[in-house]
Amino acid sequence: MIADKAPDPKPTKPRRGPTTRRRVVQAITPWAFLALPLGLLILLTYLPAFNLIRYSFTDWDGIDPEQNWVGLANYRRMATDPTLYRVLLVSLFYLVGAVAQIAIALYFATILSFKVFAKNLFKGILFFPYLINGVAVGYVFLYLFRKDGTLDTTLAFFGLQDPPLWLGDPKLINASLAGTSVWRFTGMNFVLFLGAIQSIPGDLYEAAELDGANSWRRFWHIILPGVRRVVTLSFILAISGALAVFEIPYVMTGGGNGSKTFAIQAVEMAFVHRKVGLASAMALVLLGMVLAVTWIQRRFFPDERAELT
Amino acid sequence: MRIKMQAAAAIGALACLVLSGCGGGASDSPATSGGPSASGGGDVAAEAPAGELKVLTHRTDLDQDGTLQGYADQFMAKYPEVTKVEFESITAYDDDVPLRLSTGDFGDVLSIPNGVTNDQLAQFFEPIGSKADLSAKYRFLDSFAVGEQVYGLAQGGIATGVVYNKKVFADAGVTTAPTSYDDFLAALEAVKANTDAVPLYTNYKDGWPLGDLQRNMGVAKGNANAKNDMTGDDAPWAEGGDAYWLDSLLYDAVDRGLTEADPTTTNWEESKTLLGSGQVATLVLQSWAISQMQTAAVDAGASADDIGFLPVPSAVAGKSYAAVLGDRYYAVNAKSANKVTAKAWVEFMIEESGYDAKEGFVSTLKSAPLPSNLSALSDLGTELFEPTAAPAGEEGLFDAIDTAAEIGFSSAPYRQALVDKARQHTAKADAFGELNAKWAAGRAAAG
């Protein structure tokens, strides 16, 4: 603006000044609004993520001000030490659970999108567990699964004596924990599916009915294609969730008795063995696995537009 | 174009503001607090305690019920120049405080959190004095000492042992206190055969009582030097070794079915009631637990006299031992601006507050007598000893080997894994052999 001042004759200045200023203000305004959220995003997400990457190349113990650069040693260890990736097998339980969870959610979403008695009550009941804090869920199920706990008493009421130790038996513990996870997250899938189903135009059902399609055919040819994208999304979330499962097993068992997952192992590595560098590398490898699985899934099941008309 | 650049500059400036606001603050505080501390350190002798003090504590319970404020009032009555003592009590103390150490923002006085290794002490804490000077007056100087320099003073001491329910032992037909390893396991077998009580409760789920078992290192054979010996041994879990006896008690008890049926759903708070009411016979804990168990027994409608204390089962015929250890340690922040007052607070808490007596601790003061809750040990002729410190230059060696070996000698997951193996009846030799292999690899990497 100072540069403009000299050559310009006096009368033009009040005319050009405000417009330039307005254009500057207009250009800055969106960025000014964005600055705070972007600043926070950088500060709280990208900066720590960048640090995580940096730690993964060091032998930092989480306390020492000194961090020694060790190059790829942490990643080499990840690739060569079977004890570090054997825990991924535990994720298979959660993956099976997640598939069951999607099936259950789809089933109820379909039923409850039609005229049913006390529809909203059932919707509420199904969604409710998702609203409960994960730590609370963990403690509730701890009391459910313990010896002579709620589950055992209920089974005894129906005449089933001598139930197994739901968490104490190393063969059962992961199934019990995956069951807890299904109970908690079915509500979220259910709501997603319900929303998608309700966005399907109602005249399609009428037309199908006129054509004499039974309810199974209506589900297979109208509802399933209609919610296909949401189902695909749910599967991606399910796989990444199963790989990164942490909260429920950590709260309920702390990773004991064979329930250790990859994420729990990373936390243990960082805070018990004080190998923050290796733990950071584990976290990044986990991120890489989730990205890879998502990419593979998108390659094999491309996102086709659902054609309903 | 120009406008775009101006906009970009504006964003840059704003981003800088946002970022530097925090970044600057973080880098700023150690510098400013470093300044006065440098001068404060020089005038230690000249100054009297004054000003404000901030204390980080793990005792959330005592902070909330006002006990700590009571000590603060006494302290300020003694030193009228002190204007304020502020407490910050932290629930997940050993998780949160280590992360704050490198920032310098951890009060003037703190309880040393678990996880700090001895070779890191000098970075964070102010030396309190030399071992030679302090040893005339204080016990438990070794744990947080590097060479001659002492960085932590114990808040009180505890003795290793087993809390048990006398009534359950009597019902099971155990009449003499079992002090030897075989007698103790036989007593547990008797409890299993003759009563409904759980012979030994592991507290597997909460985990930390399992981690604390490491305090029994060397106790079975009365070896005060056990942890130091371990740094020179490639097979500490070999039969007859100190680590072997330490972990055998847990392993054998679980393997023989003498522990609770479902370890994954144990509960610490509940375990107190279970012991008090006679549903559990024994818990391997230290003497700090006695008073809590007695309270729980009374709450459960039984008598405080039902709770007894035994030494850790001994591997030496006719003898029994107990290690006496500092519980938590006070340390002074090396970056504190008020070190004189901080040190005065530490001395006051140890010598005058009465905190140790209230908690049933062995006093850090050598002149104070043993607490009454340890009379059972004296009656049994148990020999007390203080574990020896690591030799000069090897202060961090044990932790370094432990970290490199990824065992986690004082951690819960390590002994939870042992319990898992024992429950599946893996041969003890195999489970311990694996530990020996890890330890040897750790020694090779860190030694």
CSV table of N, CA, C and O in Angstrom, one decimal, chain A residues 166-203:
chain,number,residue,atom,x,y,z
A,166,TRP,N,-15.2,-67.7,32.3
A,166,TRP,CA,-15.3,-66.9,31.0
A,166,TRP,C,-14.0,-66.2,30.7
A,166,TRP,O,-13.6,-66.1,29.6
A,167,LEU,N,-13.4,-65.6,31.7
A,167,LEU,CA,-12.1,-64.9,31.5
A,167,LEU,C,-10.9,-65.7,32.0
A,167,LEU,O,-9.8,-65.5,31.6
A,168,GLY,N,-11.2,-66.6,32.9
A,168,GLY,CA,-10.1,-67.4,33.5
A,168,GLY,C,-9.6,-68.5,32.6
A,168,GLY,O,-8.4,-68.9,32.7
A,169,ASP,N,-10.4,-68.9,31.7
A,169,ASP,CA,-10.0,-70.0,30.7
A,169,ASP,C,-9.3,-69.3,29.5
A,169,ASP,O,-9.9,-68.6,28.8
A,170,PRO,N,-8.0,-69.6,29.3
A,170,PRO,CA,-7.3,-69.0,28.2
A,170,PRO,C,-7.9,-69.3,26.8
A,170,PRO,O,-7.7,-68.5,25.9
A,171,LYS,N,-8.7,-70.4,26.7
A,171,LYS,CA,-9.3,-70.7,25.4
A,171,LYS,C,-10.5,-69.8,25.2
A,171,LYS,O,-11.0,-69.7,24.1
A,172,LEU,N,-11.1,-69.4,26.3
A,172,LEU,CA,-12.4,-68.6,26.2
A,172,LEU,C,-12.2,-67.1,26.3
A,172,LEU,O,-13.1,-66.4,25.8
A,173,ILE,N,-11.2,-66.7,26.9
A,173,ILE,CA,-11.1,-65.3,27.3
A,173,ILE,C,-11.3,-64.3,26.1
A,173,ILE,O,-12.0,-63.4,26.2
A,174,ASN,N,-10.6,-64.6,25.0
A,174,ASN,CA,-10.7,-63.7,23.8
A,174,ASN,C,-12.1,-63.7,23.2
A,174,ASN,O,-12.6,-62.7,22.7
A,175,ALA,N,-12.8,-64.9,23.2
A,175,ALA,CA,-14.1,-64.9,22.7
A,175,ALA,C,-15.0,-64.1,23.7
A,175,ALA,O,-15.9,-63.3,23.2
A,176,SER,N,-14.8,-64.2,25.0
A,176,SER,CA,-15.6,-63.4,25.9
A,176,SER,C,-15.4,-61.9,25.7
A,176,SER,O,-16.4,-61.1,25.7
A,177,LEU,N,-14.2,-61.5,25.5
A,177,LEU,CA,-13.8,-60.1,25.3
A,177,LEU,C,-14.4,-59.6,24.0
A,177,LEU,O,-14.9,-58.5,23.9
A,178,ALA,N,-14.3,-60.4,22.9
A,178,ALA,CA,-14.8,-60.0,21.6
A,178,ALA,C,-16.3,-59.9,21.7
A,178,ALA,O,-16.9,-59.0,21.1
A,179,GLY,N,-17.0,-60.7,22.5
A,179,GLY,CA,-18.4,-60.6,22.8
A,179,GLY,C,-18.8,-59.3,23.4
A,179,GLY,O,-19.8,-58.6,23.0
A,180,THR,N,-18.0,-58.9,24.3
A,180,THR,CA,-18.2,-57.6,25.0
A,180,THR,C,-18.1,-56.5,24.0
A,180,THR,O,-18.9,-55.6,24.0
A,181,SER,N,-17.1,-56.6,23.1
A,181,SER,CA,-16.9,-55.6,22.1
A,181,SER,C,-18.1,-55.5,21.1
A,181,SER,O,-18.6,-54.5,20.7
A,182,VAL,N,-18.6,-56.7,20.8
A,182,VAL,CA,-19.8,-56.8,19.9
A,182,VAL,C,-21.0,-56.1,20.6
A,182,VAL,O,-21.7,-55.2,20.0
A,183,TRP,N,-21.2,-56.4,21.9
A,183,TRP,CA,-22.3,-55.8,22.6
A,183,TRP,C,-22.2,-54.2,22.6
A,183,TRP,O,-23.1,-53.5,22.4
A,184,ARG,N,-21.0,-53.8,22.7
A,184,ARG,CA,-20.8,-52.3,22.8
A,184,ARG,C,-21.0,-51.6,21.5
A,184,ARG,O,-21.5,-50.5,21.4
A,185,PHE,N,-20.4,-52.2,20.4
A,185,PHE,CA,-20.4,-51.5,19.1
A,185,PHE,C,-21.5,-51.8,18.1
A,185,PHE,O,-21.6,-51.1,17.1
A,186,THR,N,-22.3,-52.8,18.4
A,186,THR,CA,-23.4,-53.1,17.5
A,186,THR,C,-24.3,-51.8,17.3
A,186,THR,O,-24.7,-51.6,16.2
A,187,GLY,N,-24.5,-51.1,18.4
A,187,GLY,CA,-25.4,-49.9,18.3
A,187,GLY,C,-24.9,-48.9,17.2
A,187,GLY,O,-25.7,-48.3,16.5
A,188,MET,N,-23.6,-48.7,17.1
A,188,MET,CA,-23.1,-47.8,16.2
A,188,MET,C,-23.4,-48.2,14.7
A,188,MET,O,-23.9,-47.5,13.9
A,189,ASN,N,-23.1,-49.5,14.5
A,189,ASN,CA,-23.4,-50.1,13.1
A,189,ASN,C,-24.9,-50.0,12.8
A,189,ASN,O,-25.3,-49.6,11.7
A,190,PHE,N,-25.6,-50.3,13.9
A,190,PHE,CA,-27.1,-50.3,13.7
A,190,PHE,C,-27.6,-48.9,13.3
A,190,PHE,O,-28.4,-48.8,12.3
A,191,VAL,N,-27.1,-47.9,13.9
A,191,VAL,CA,-27.6,-46.5,13.6
A,191,VAL,C,-27.2,-46.2,12.1
A,191,VAL,O,-27.9,-45.6,11.4
A,192,LEU,N,-25.9,-46.5,11.8
A,192,LEU,CA,-25.5,-46.3,10.4
A,192,LEU,C,-26.4,-46.9,9.4
A,192,LEU,O,-26.8,-46.3,8.4
A,193,PHE,N,-26.6,-48.2,9.6
A,193,PHE,CA,-27.5,-49.0,8.7
A,193,PHE,C,-28.9,-48.5,8.7
A,193,PHE,O,-29.5,-48.3,7.6
A,194,LEU,N,-29.4,-48.1,9.8
A,194,LEU,CA,-30.8,-47.6,9.9
A,194,LEU,C,-30.9,-46.4,9.1
A,194,LEU,O,-31.9,-46.2,8.3
A,195,GLY,N,-30.0,-45.5,9.2
A,195,GLY,CA,-30.0,-44.2,8.5
A,195,GLY,C,-30.0,-44.5,7.0
A,195,GLY,O,-30.7,-43.9,6.2
A,196,ALA,N,-29.1,-45.4,6.5
A,196,ALA,CA,-28.9,-45.7,5.1
A,196,ALA,C,-30.2,-46.4,4.6
A,196,ALA,O,-30.7,-46.0,3.5
A,197,ILE,N,-30.8,-47.3,5.4
A,197,ILE,CA,-32.0,-47.9,4.9
A,197,ILE,C,-33.2,-46.9,4.8
A,197,ILE,O,-34.0,-47.0,3.8
A,198,GLN,N,-33.2,-46.0,5.7
A,198,GLN,CA,-34.3,-45.1,5.7
A,198,GLN,C,-34.2,-44.1,4.5
A,198,GLN,O,-35.2,-43.4,4.1
A,199,SER,N,-33.0,-44.0,4.0
A,199,SER,CA,-32.9,-43.1,2.8
A,199,SER,C,-33.2,-43.7,1.5
A,199,SER,O,-33.2,-43.1,0.4
A,200,ILE,N,-33.6,-45.0,1.5
A,200,ILE,CA,-34.0,-45.7,0.3
A,200,ILE,C,-35.5,-45.3,0.0
A,200,ILE,O,-36.3,-45.3,0.9
A,201,PRO,N,-35.8,-44.8,-1.2
A,201,PRO,CA,-37.1,-44.3,-1.5
A,201,PRO,C,-38.2,-45.4,-1.2
A,201,PRO,O,-38.0,-46.5,-1.6
A,202,GLY,N,-39.3,-45.0,-0.6
A,202,GLY,CA,-40.3,-45.9,-0.2
A,202,GLY,C,-41.0,-46.6,-1.4
A,202,GLY,O,-41.5,-47.7,-1.3
A,203,ASP,N,-41.1,-45.8,-2.5
A,203,ASP,CA,-41.9,-46.4,-3.6
A,203,ASP,C,-41.2,-47.6,-4.2
A,203,ASP,O,-41.9,-48.5,-4.8
